[in-house]
CSV table of C-alpha atoms in Angstrom, one decimal:
chain,number,residue,atom,x,y,z
A,224,MET,CA,-4.3,-18.8,-17.6
A,225,ARG,CA,-1.6,-17.9,-15.1
A,226,ILE,CA,-2.1,-14.5,-13.3
A,227,LEU,CA,1.0,-13.1,-11.6
A,228,TRP,CA,-0.3,-10.6,-8.9
A,229,GLY,CA,2.1,-8.0,-7.7
A,230,CYS,CA,2.0,-7.0,-4.1
A,231,SER,CA,3.7,-4.4,-2.0
A,232,PRO,CA,6.5,-5.4,0.5
A,233,ARG,CA,5.4,-7.8,3.3
A,234,GLY,CA,3.0,-6.1,5.7
A,235,LEU,CA,-0.4,-6.1,7.2
A,236,TYR,CA,-2.0,-4.6,4.1
A,237,ASN,CA,-1.3,-7.9,2.3
A,238,PHE,CA,-3.3,-10.0,4.7
A,239,GLY,CA,-6.4,-9.6,2.6
A,240,VAL,CA,-4.9,-11.2,-0.6
A,241,ARG,CA,-3.2,-13.9,1.6
A,242,ILE,CA,-6.5,-14.9,3.3
A,243,GLY,CA,-8.3,-14.6,0.0
A,244,GLN,CA,-5.9,-17.0,-1.7
A,245,ALA,CA,-5.9,-19.4,1.3
A,246,ARG,CA,-9.7,-19.6,1.3
A,247,GLY,CA,-10.1,-19.9,-2.5
A,248,ILE,CA,-11.7,-16.4,-2.8
A,249,LEU,CA,-9.0,-14.6,-4.8
A,250,THR,CA,-9.5,-16.6,-8.0
A,251,TYR,CA,-11.4,-16.7,-11.3
A,252,PRO,CA,-12.5,-19.7,-13.4
A,253,GLY,CA,-9.9,-20.9,-15.8
A,254,THR,CA,-7.0,-19.0,-14.1
A,255,THR,CA,-4.4,-19.6,-11.4
A,256,CYS,CA,-3.1,-16.7,-9.3
A,257,GLU,CA,0.4,-16.4,-7.9
A,258,LEU,CA,1.2,-13.7,-5.4
A,259,PHE,CA,4.6,-11.9,-5.6
A,260,GLU,CA,5.8,-9.6,-2.8
A,261,ASN,CA,8.2,-6.9,-3.9
A,262,LEU,CA,11.1,-6.1,-1.6
A,263,THR,CA,10.5,-2.3,-1.7
A,264,GLY,CA,8.4,0.2,-3.6
A,265,ALA,CA,11.4,1.2,-5.7
A,266,ASP,CA,11.9,-2.4,-6.8
A,267,TYR,CA,8.2,-2.6,-7.5
A,268,THR,CA,8.3,0.4,-9.8
A,269,ASP,CA,11.2,-1.1,-11.7
A,270,LEU,CA,9.5,-4.5,-12.2
A,271,LEU,CA,6.3,-2.7,-13.4
A,272,VAL,CA,8.3,-0.8,-16.0
A,273,LYS,CA,9.7,-4.1,-17.1
A,274,GLY,CA,6.1,-5.5,-17.5
A,275,ARG,CA,6.5,-8.3,-14.9
A,276,PHE,CA,3.0,-8.5,-13.5
A,277,ASP,CA,-0.5,-9.1,-14.9
A,278,LEU,CA,-2.6,-7.7,-12.1
A,279,GLY,CA,-1.8,-6.3,-8.6
A,280,THR,CA,-2.1,-3.8,-5.9
A,281,CYS,CA,0.3,-0.9,-5.3
A,282,GLY,CA,0.5,2.4,-3.5
A,283,THR,CA,0.2,5.6,-5.5
A,284,PRO,CA,3.9,6.8,-5.2
A,285,PRO,CA,5.6,3.7,-6.8
A,286,LEU,CA,2.6,2.9,-9.1
A,287,PHE,CA,2.3,6.4,-10.5
A,288,ALA,CA,6.1,6.6,-10.9
A,289,ALA,CA,5.9,3.4,-13.0
A,290,LEU,CA,3.0,4.7,-15.1
A,291,GLU,CA,5.0,7.8,-15.9
A,292,ARG,CA,7.4,5.4,-17.7
A,293,THR,CA,5.2,2.7,-19.2
A,294,SER,CA,1.8,2.4,-20.9
A,295,GLU,CA,1.7,-1.3,-20.2
A,296,TYR,CA,-0.8,-0.9,-17.3
A,297,ALA,CA,-3.8,1.0,-16.2
A,298,VAL,CA,-5.5,1.5,-12.9
A,299,VAL,CA,-8.9,-0.2,-12.7
A,300,ALA,CA,-10.1,0.1,-9.1
A,301,SER,CA,-9.4,1.3,-5.6
A,302,ALA,CA,-7.9,-1.2,-3.1
A,303,ASN,CA,-8.1,-1.7,0.6
A,304,ASN,CA,-6.0,1.3,1.9
A,305,LEU,CA,-7.4,4.7,0.9
A,306,TYR,CA,-5.0,6.2,3.4
A,307,PRO,CA,-1.2,6.0,3.9
A,308,PRO,CA,-0.7,2.8,5.9
A,309,PHE,CA,2.4,4.1,7.6
A,310,TYR,CA,3.3,5.5,11.0
A,311,LEU,CA,6.0,8.0,11.8
A,312,ILE,CA,7.4,6.5,15.0
A,313,ALA,CA,10.1,7.9,17.3
A,314,HIS,CA,12.3,7.3,20.3
A,315,PRO,CA,10.4,8.1,23.5
A,316,SER,CA,12.5,11.2,24.1
A,317,ILE,CA,11.1,12.8,20.9
A,318,LYS,CA,7.6,14.2,21.4
A,319,ALA,CA,6.8,15.9,18.1
A,320,VAL,CA,7.7,16.0,14.4
A,321,ALA,CA,9.0,19.5,14.9
A,322,GLU,CA,11.8,18.0,17.1
A,323,LEU,CA,13.2,15.9,14.3
A,324,GLY,CA,15.5,18.6,12.9
A,325,GLY,CA,19.1,17.3,13.1
A,326,ARG,CA,17.9,13.7,13.7
A,327,THR,CA,18.2,10.5,11.6
A,328,ILE,CA,15.0,9.0,10.1
A,329,ALA,CA,14.9,5.5,8.6
A,330,ILE,CA,12.9,4.6,5.5
A,331,ASN,CA,13.0,1.3,3.6
A,332,LYS,CA,14.3,2.9,0.4
A,333,PHE,CA,14.2,6.1,-1.6
A,334,ARG,CA,11.4,6.3,-4.3
A,335,THR,CA,9.0,4.4,-2.1
A,336,CYS,CA,5.8,5.0,-0.2
A,337,PRO,CA,7.6,5.6,3.2
A,338,ASP,CA,9.9,8.1,1.5
A,339,SER,CA,7.0,10.0,0.0
A,340,VAL,CA,5.0,10.0,3.2
A,341,VAL,CA,7.8,11.1,5.5
A,342,CYS,CA,8.7,14.0,3.2
A,343,ASN,CA,5.1,15.1,3.4
A,344,GLN,CA,5.0,14.9,7.2
A,345,LEU,CA,8.2,16.9,7.5
A,346,SER,CA,6.8,19.5,5.2
A,347,ARG,CA,3.6,19.7,7.2
A,348,ALA,CA,5.5,20.2,10.4
A,349,GLY,CA,7.8,22.9,8.9
A,350,VAL,CA,10.9,20.8,9.2
A,351,PRO,CA,13.2,21.4,6.2
A,352,ARG,CA,14.1,18.2,4.4
A,353,GLN,CA,17.8,19.1,4.4
A,354,SER,CA,17.8,19.5,8.2
A,355,VAL,CA,17.3,15.7,8.7
A,356,GLN,CA,19.2,12.7,7.6
A,357,ILE,CA,17.1,10.1,5.9
A,358,ILE,CA,18.7,6.7,5.5
A,359,GLU,CA,17.7,3.5,3.7
A,360,VAL,CA,17.4,0.3,5.7
A,361,VAL,CA,15.4,-1.7,3.2
A,362,GLN,CA,13.8,-4.4,5.5
A,363,PRO,CA,11.9,-4.1,8.8
A,364,ALA,CA,14.4,-6.2,10.7
A,365,ARG,CA,17.1,-3.7,9.9
A,366,TYR,CA,14.8,-0.9,11.1
A,367,ILE,CA,14.6,-2.6,14.4
A,368,GLU,CA,18.4,-3.2,14.6
A,369,ALA,CA,19.0,0.5,13.9
A,370,MET,CA,16.6,1.4,16.7
A,371,GLN,CA,18.3,-0.9,19.1
A,372,LYS,CA,21.7,0.5,18.3
A,373,GLY,CA,20.6,4.1,18.5
A,374,ASP,CA,21.5,4.7,14.9
A,375,ILE,CA,18.1,6.3,14.2
A,376,GLN,CA,15.8,8.4,16.2
A,377,ALA,CA,12.7,8.1,14.1
A,378,ALA,CA,11.3,5.8,11.3
A,379,MET,CA,8.5,5.7,8.8
A,380,LEU,CA,7.3,2.1,9.4
A,381,TRP,CA,4.2,0.0,8.8
A,382,GLU,CA,2.3,-2.7,10.7
A,383,PRO,CA,2.9,-5.1,12.3
A,384,TRP,CA,6.4,-3.8,13.0
A,385,VAL,CA,5.0,-0.6,14.5
A,386,SER,CA,3.2,-2.7,17.2
A,387,TYR,CA,6.5,-4.6,17.8
A,388,ALA,CA,8.5,-1.4,18.2
A,389,GLU,CA,5.9,0.0,20.7
A,390,ARG,CA,5.9,-3.2,22.8
A,391,ALA,CA,9.5,-4.3,22.6
A,392,LEU,CA,11.4,-1.0,22.4
A,393,GLY,CA,9.1,1.5,23.9
A,394,TRP,CA,9.0,3.7,20.8
A,395,HIS,CA,5.8,5.6,20.1
A,396,VAL,CA,3.8,6.9,17.3
A,397,LEU,CA,4.3,10.6,16.4
A,398,VAL,CA,2.0,10.6,13.4
A,399,ASP,CA,-0.8,8.0,12.9
A,400,CYS,CA,-1.0,8.6,9.1
A,401,PRO,CA,-4.0,6.3,8.5
A,402,ARG,CA,-6.1,8.5,10.8
A,403,GLU,CA,-4.3,11.9,10.8
A,404,VAL,CA,-3.5,12.6,7.1
A,405,LYS,CA,-6.8,14.3,6.1
A,406,PRO,CA,-7.6,14.6,3.3
A,407,SER,CA,-5.7,11.4,2.3
A,408,ASN,CA,-2.9,12.0,-0.1
A,409,TYR,CA,-2.3,8.3,-0.8
A,410,ALA,CA,-4.3,5.3,-2.1
A,411,TYR,CA,-3.7,1.7,-2.7
A,412,LEU,CA,-4.9,0.8,-6.1
A,413,ILE,CA,-5.6,-2.2,-8.4
A,414,TYR,CA,-3.9,-2.2,-11.8
A,415,ALA,CA,-4.0,-4.5,-14.7
A,416,ARG,CA,-2.3,-5.0,-18.1
A,417,ARG,CA,-4.0,-3.0,-20.7
A,418,SER,CA,-3.9,-6.0,-23.0
A,419,LEU,CA,-5.7,-8.1,-20.4
A,420,ILE,CA,-8.3,-5.4,-20.0
A,421,LYS,CA,-8.9,-5.3,-23.7
A,422,ASN,CA,-8.9,-9.0,-24.4
A,423,ARG,CA,-10.2,-10.5,-21.1
A,424,GLN,CA,-12.1,-7.9,-19.3
A,425,ASP,CA,-14.1,-10.6,-17.6
A,426,VAL,CA,-10.9,-11.8,-15.9
A,427,VAL,CA,-10.0,-8.3,-14.7
A,428,LYS,CA,-13.5,-7.6,-13.3
A,429,GLY,CA,-13.6,-11.1,-11.8
A,430,TYR,CA,-10.4,-10.5,-9.9
A,431,VAL,CA,-11.4,-7.0,-8.8
A,432,LEU,CA,-14.6,-8.5,-7.2
A,433,ALA,CA,-12.6,-11.4,-5.8
A,434,TYR,CA,-10.2,-9.0,-4.2
A,435,MET,CA,-13.0,-7.0,-2.6
A,436,ALA,CA,-14.6,-10.2,-1.4
A,437,SER,CA,-11.2,-11.2,0.1
A,438,MET,CA,-10.9,-7.8,2.0
A,439,GLN,CA,-14.4,-8.2,3.4
A,440,TYR,CA,-13.7,-11.8,4.4
A,441,ALA,CA,-10.6,-10.6,6.2
A,442,LYS,CA,-12.5,-7.9,8.1
A,443,ASP,CA,-15.2,-10.4,9.1
A,444,HIS,CA,-12.8,-13.1,10.2
A,445,LEU,CA,-10.0,-11.3,12.1
A,446,ASP,CA,-9.2,-14.4,14.2
A,447,GLU,CA,-8.4,-16.4,11.1
A,448,LEU,CA,-5.7,-13.9,10.1
A,449,LEU,CA,-3.6,-14.9,13.1
A,450,GLU,CA,-3.6,-18.5,11.9
A,451,LEU,CA,-2.3,-17.7,8.4
A,452,ASP,CA,1.1,-19.1,7.4
A,453,TYR,CA,2.4,-15.6,6.8
A,454,PRO,CA,5.3,-14.9,9.1
A,455,PHE,CA,6.9,-11.6,10.0
A,456,ASP,CA,10.5,-11.2,11.2
A,457,LEU,CA,10.7,-10.7,15.0
A,458,VAL,CA,7.0,-10.0,15.4
A,459,SER,CA,4.9,-11.9,18.0
A,460,ARG,CA,1.3,-13.1,17.7
A,461,GLU,CA,0.4,-10.3,20.2
A,462,ASP,CA,1.9,-7.7,17.9
A,463,VAL,CA,0.0,-9.0,14.9
A,464,ALA,CA,-3.2,-9.0,16.9
A,465,ARG,CA,-2.7,-5.4,18.0
A,466,ALA,CA,-1.9,-4.4,14.4
A,467,ILE,CA,-5.1,-6.1,13.1
A,468,GLN,CA,-7.3,-4.3,15.7
A,469,ARG,CA,-5.6,-1.0,14.9
A,470,GLU,CA,-5.9,-1.0,11.1
A,471,LEU,CA,-8.3,-3.5,9.6
A,472,PRO,CA,-11.4,-1.5,10.6
A,473,LEU,CA,-10.2,1.2,8.2
A,474,TRP,CA,-10.0,-1.1,5.2
A,475,ASN,CA,-12.0,-0.2,2.1
A,476,THR,CA,-14.1,-2.7,0.3
A,477,ASP,CA,-15.5,-0.5,-2.5
A,478,PRO,CA,-13.7,-0.6,-5.9
A,479,ALA,CA,-15.0,2.9,-6.8
A,480,PHE,CA,-12.4,5.6,-7.3
A,481,ASP,CA,-12.2,8.5,-4.8
A,482,TRP,CA,-11.3,11.4,-7.0
A,483,ASN,CA,-10.6,13.7,-4.1
A,484,ILE,CA,-7.9,11.3,-2.8
A,485,LEU,CA,-6.5,10.7,-6.2
A,486,ARG,CA,-6.2,14.4,-7.0
A,487,THR,CA,-4.7,15.1,-3.6
A,488,ALA,CA,-2.2,12.3,-4.2
A,489,GLU,CA,-1.4,13.7,-7.6
A,490,LYS,CA,-0.7,17.2,-6.2
A,491,GLU,CA,1.6,15.8,-3.5
A,492,LEU,CA,3.5,13.6,-6.0
A,493,LYS,CA,4.0,16.5,-8.4
A,494,LEU,CA,5.5,18.5,-5.5
A,495,GLN,CA,7.9,15.7,-4.8
A,496,GLY,CA,8.8,15.3,-8.4
A,497,VAL,CA,7.4,11.7,-8.7
A,498,VAL,CA,4.8,12.8,-11.2
A,499,ARG,CA,5.6,15.3,-13.9
A,500,SER,CA,3.9,18.7,-13.5
A,501,LYS,CA,2.1,18.4,-16.9
A,502,SER,CA,0.8,14.8,-16.2
A,503,ASP,CA,-2.9,14.1,-15.6
A,504,ILE,CA,-3.4,10.9,-13.6
A,505,ALA,CA,-6.8,10.4,-15.3
A,506,SER,CA,-4.7,9.0,-18.2
A,507,PHE,CA,-3.5,6.3,-15.9
A,508,LEU,CA,-7.1,5.1,-15.1
A,509,VAL,CA,-9.6,3.2,-17.1
A,510,SER,CA,-13.2,2.2,-16.5
A,511,LEU,CA,-14.4,-1.4,-16.9
A,512,SER,CA,-17.7,-1.6,-18.8
A,513,GLY,CA,-20.5,-2.7,-16.4
A,514,MET,CA,-18.1,-2.6,-13.5
A,515,ALA,CA,-19.4,-4.2,-10.3
A,516,ILE,CA,-19.5,-1.7,-7.5
A,517,SER,CA,-20.0,-3.0,-4.0
A,518,ILE,CA,-22.1,-0.7,-1.8
A,519,ASN,CA,-22.8,-1.7,1.8
A,520,GLY,CA,-22.4,-5.4,1.0
A,521,ASN,CA,-24.7,-5.3,-2.1
A,522,VAL,CA,-23.4,-5.6,-5.6
A,523,ARG,CA,-24.7,-3.5,-8.4
A,524,PHE,CA,-23.5,-3.3,-12.0
A,525,GLU,CA,-23.0,0.2,-13.3
A,526,PRO,CA,-21.4,1.3,-16.6
A,527,VAL,CA,-18.9,4.0,-16.1
A,528,SER,CA,-18.5,6.5,-19.0
A,529,SER,CA,-16.6,9.4,-17.3
A,530,MET,CA,-13.2,7.8,-17.6
A,531,ASN,CA,-10.9,6.3,-20.3
A,532,GLN,CA,-12.1,3.2,-22.0
A,533,VAL,CA,-9.7,0.5,-23.3
């Protein structure tokens, strides 16, 4: 059985599945797993609606946007980032988010995670959305080009390009979203085809456990991540090392849902119009009978009855 695993755009958060695949951890007997990185979250949403993937990981904004439009998938577990893995960075002359009025901010694309997170940060700082110009640059290399040319004064970016911008361009972090957005209004989640859950729940559970084992392996072998054949445009080994030290200690390795985070994300996405006001995200989630939950490195099997069954 071939499993096509959907991934978010290239970034530090994909290191776990990359090392898991390289070390033979992200697998299940009788299957082969192929990883597919989407160009942007908006593109990811569109391909989910078209039913492209079997399993995968995705942030709440593009994932919930897709689940509003298709019943092909259900969310089965939490993934490694239970926080927005993005950083609002700015030219050194800008000292606070409140100073961004009248400025130009880069995101990769509208209808993506960076789009959702930057709108939230502007709102929190009392900066009207219409007072700033938000532009799409799609890929990290184009972010960097826009910074160098002076076309933008701020950007919602992710690692390891944040570390590059700090080192090479002297830009600095205005908002460290992984640490400062409390309570978190974002989660990275594992989804699966409903048909796969129904017919081969063993495969889905096996991959959820393999994913968590991959994340733990990444956290325990940080030096090996630097040796992966997983290049980033422009970024040096030093930048990647700094990014790893900054963010991997925050990674989650427990598949259990955090309902406080999910409900906060739901509220935020309803305010942004990503999720309809009458939607209940509980309908997007299912429980896996006898789901394996990892607690402090130990695995216990616990049936879950408080959520939807497939």
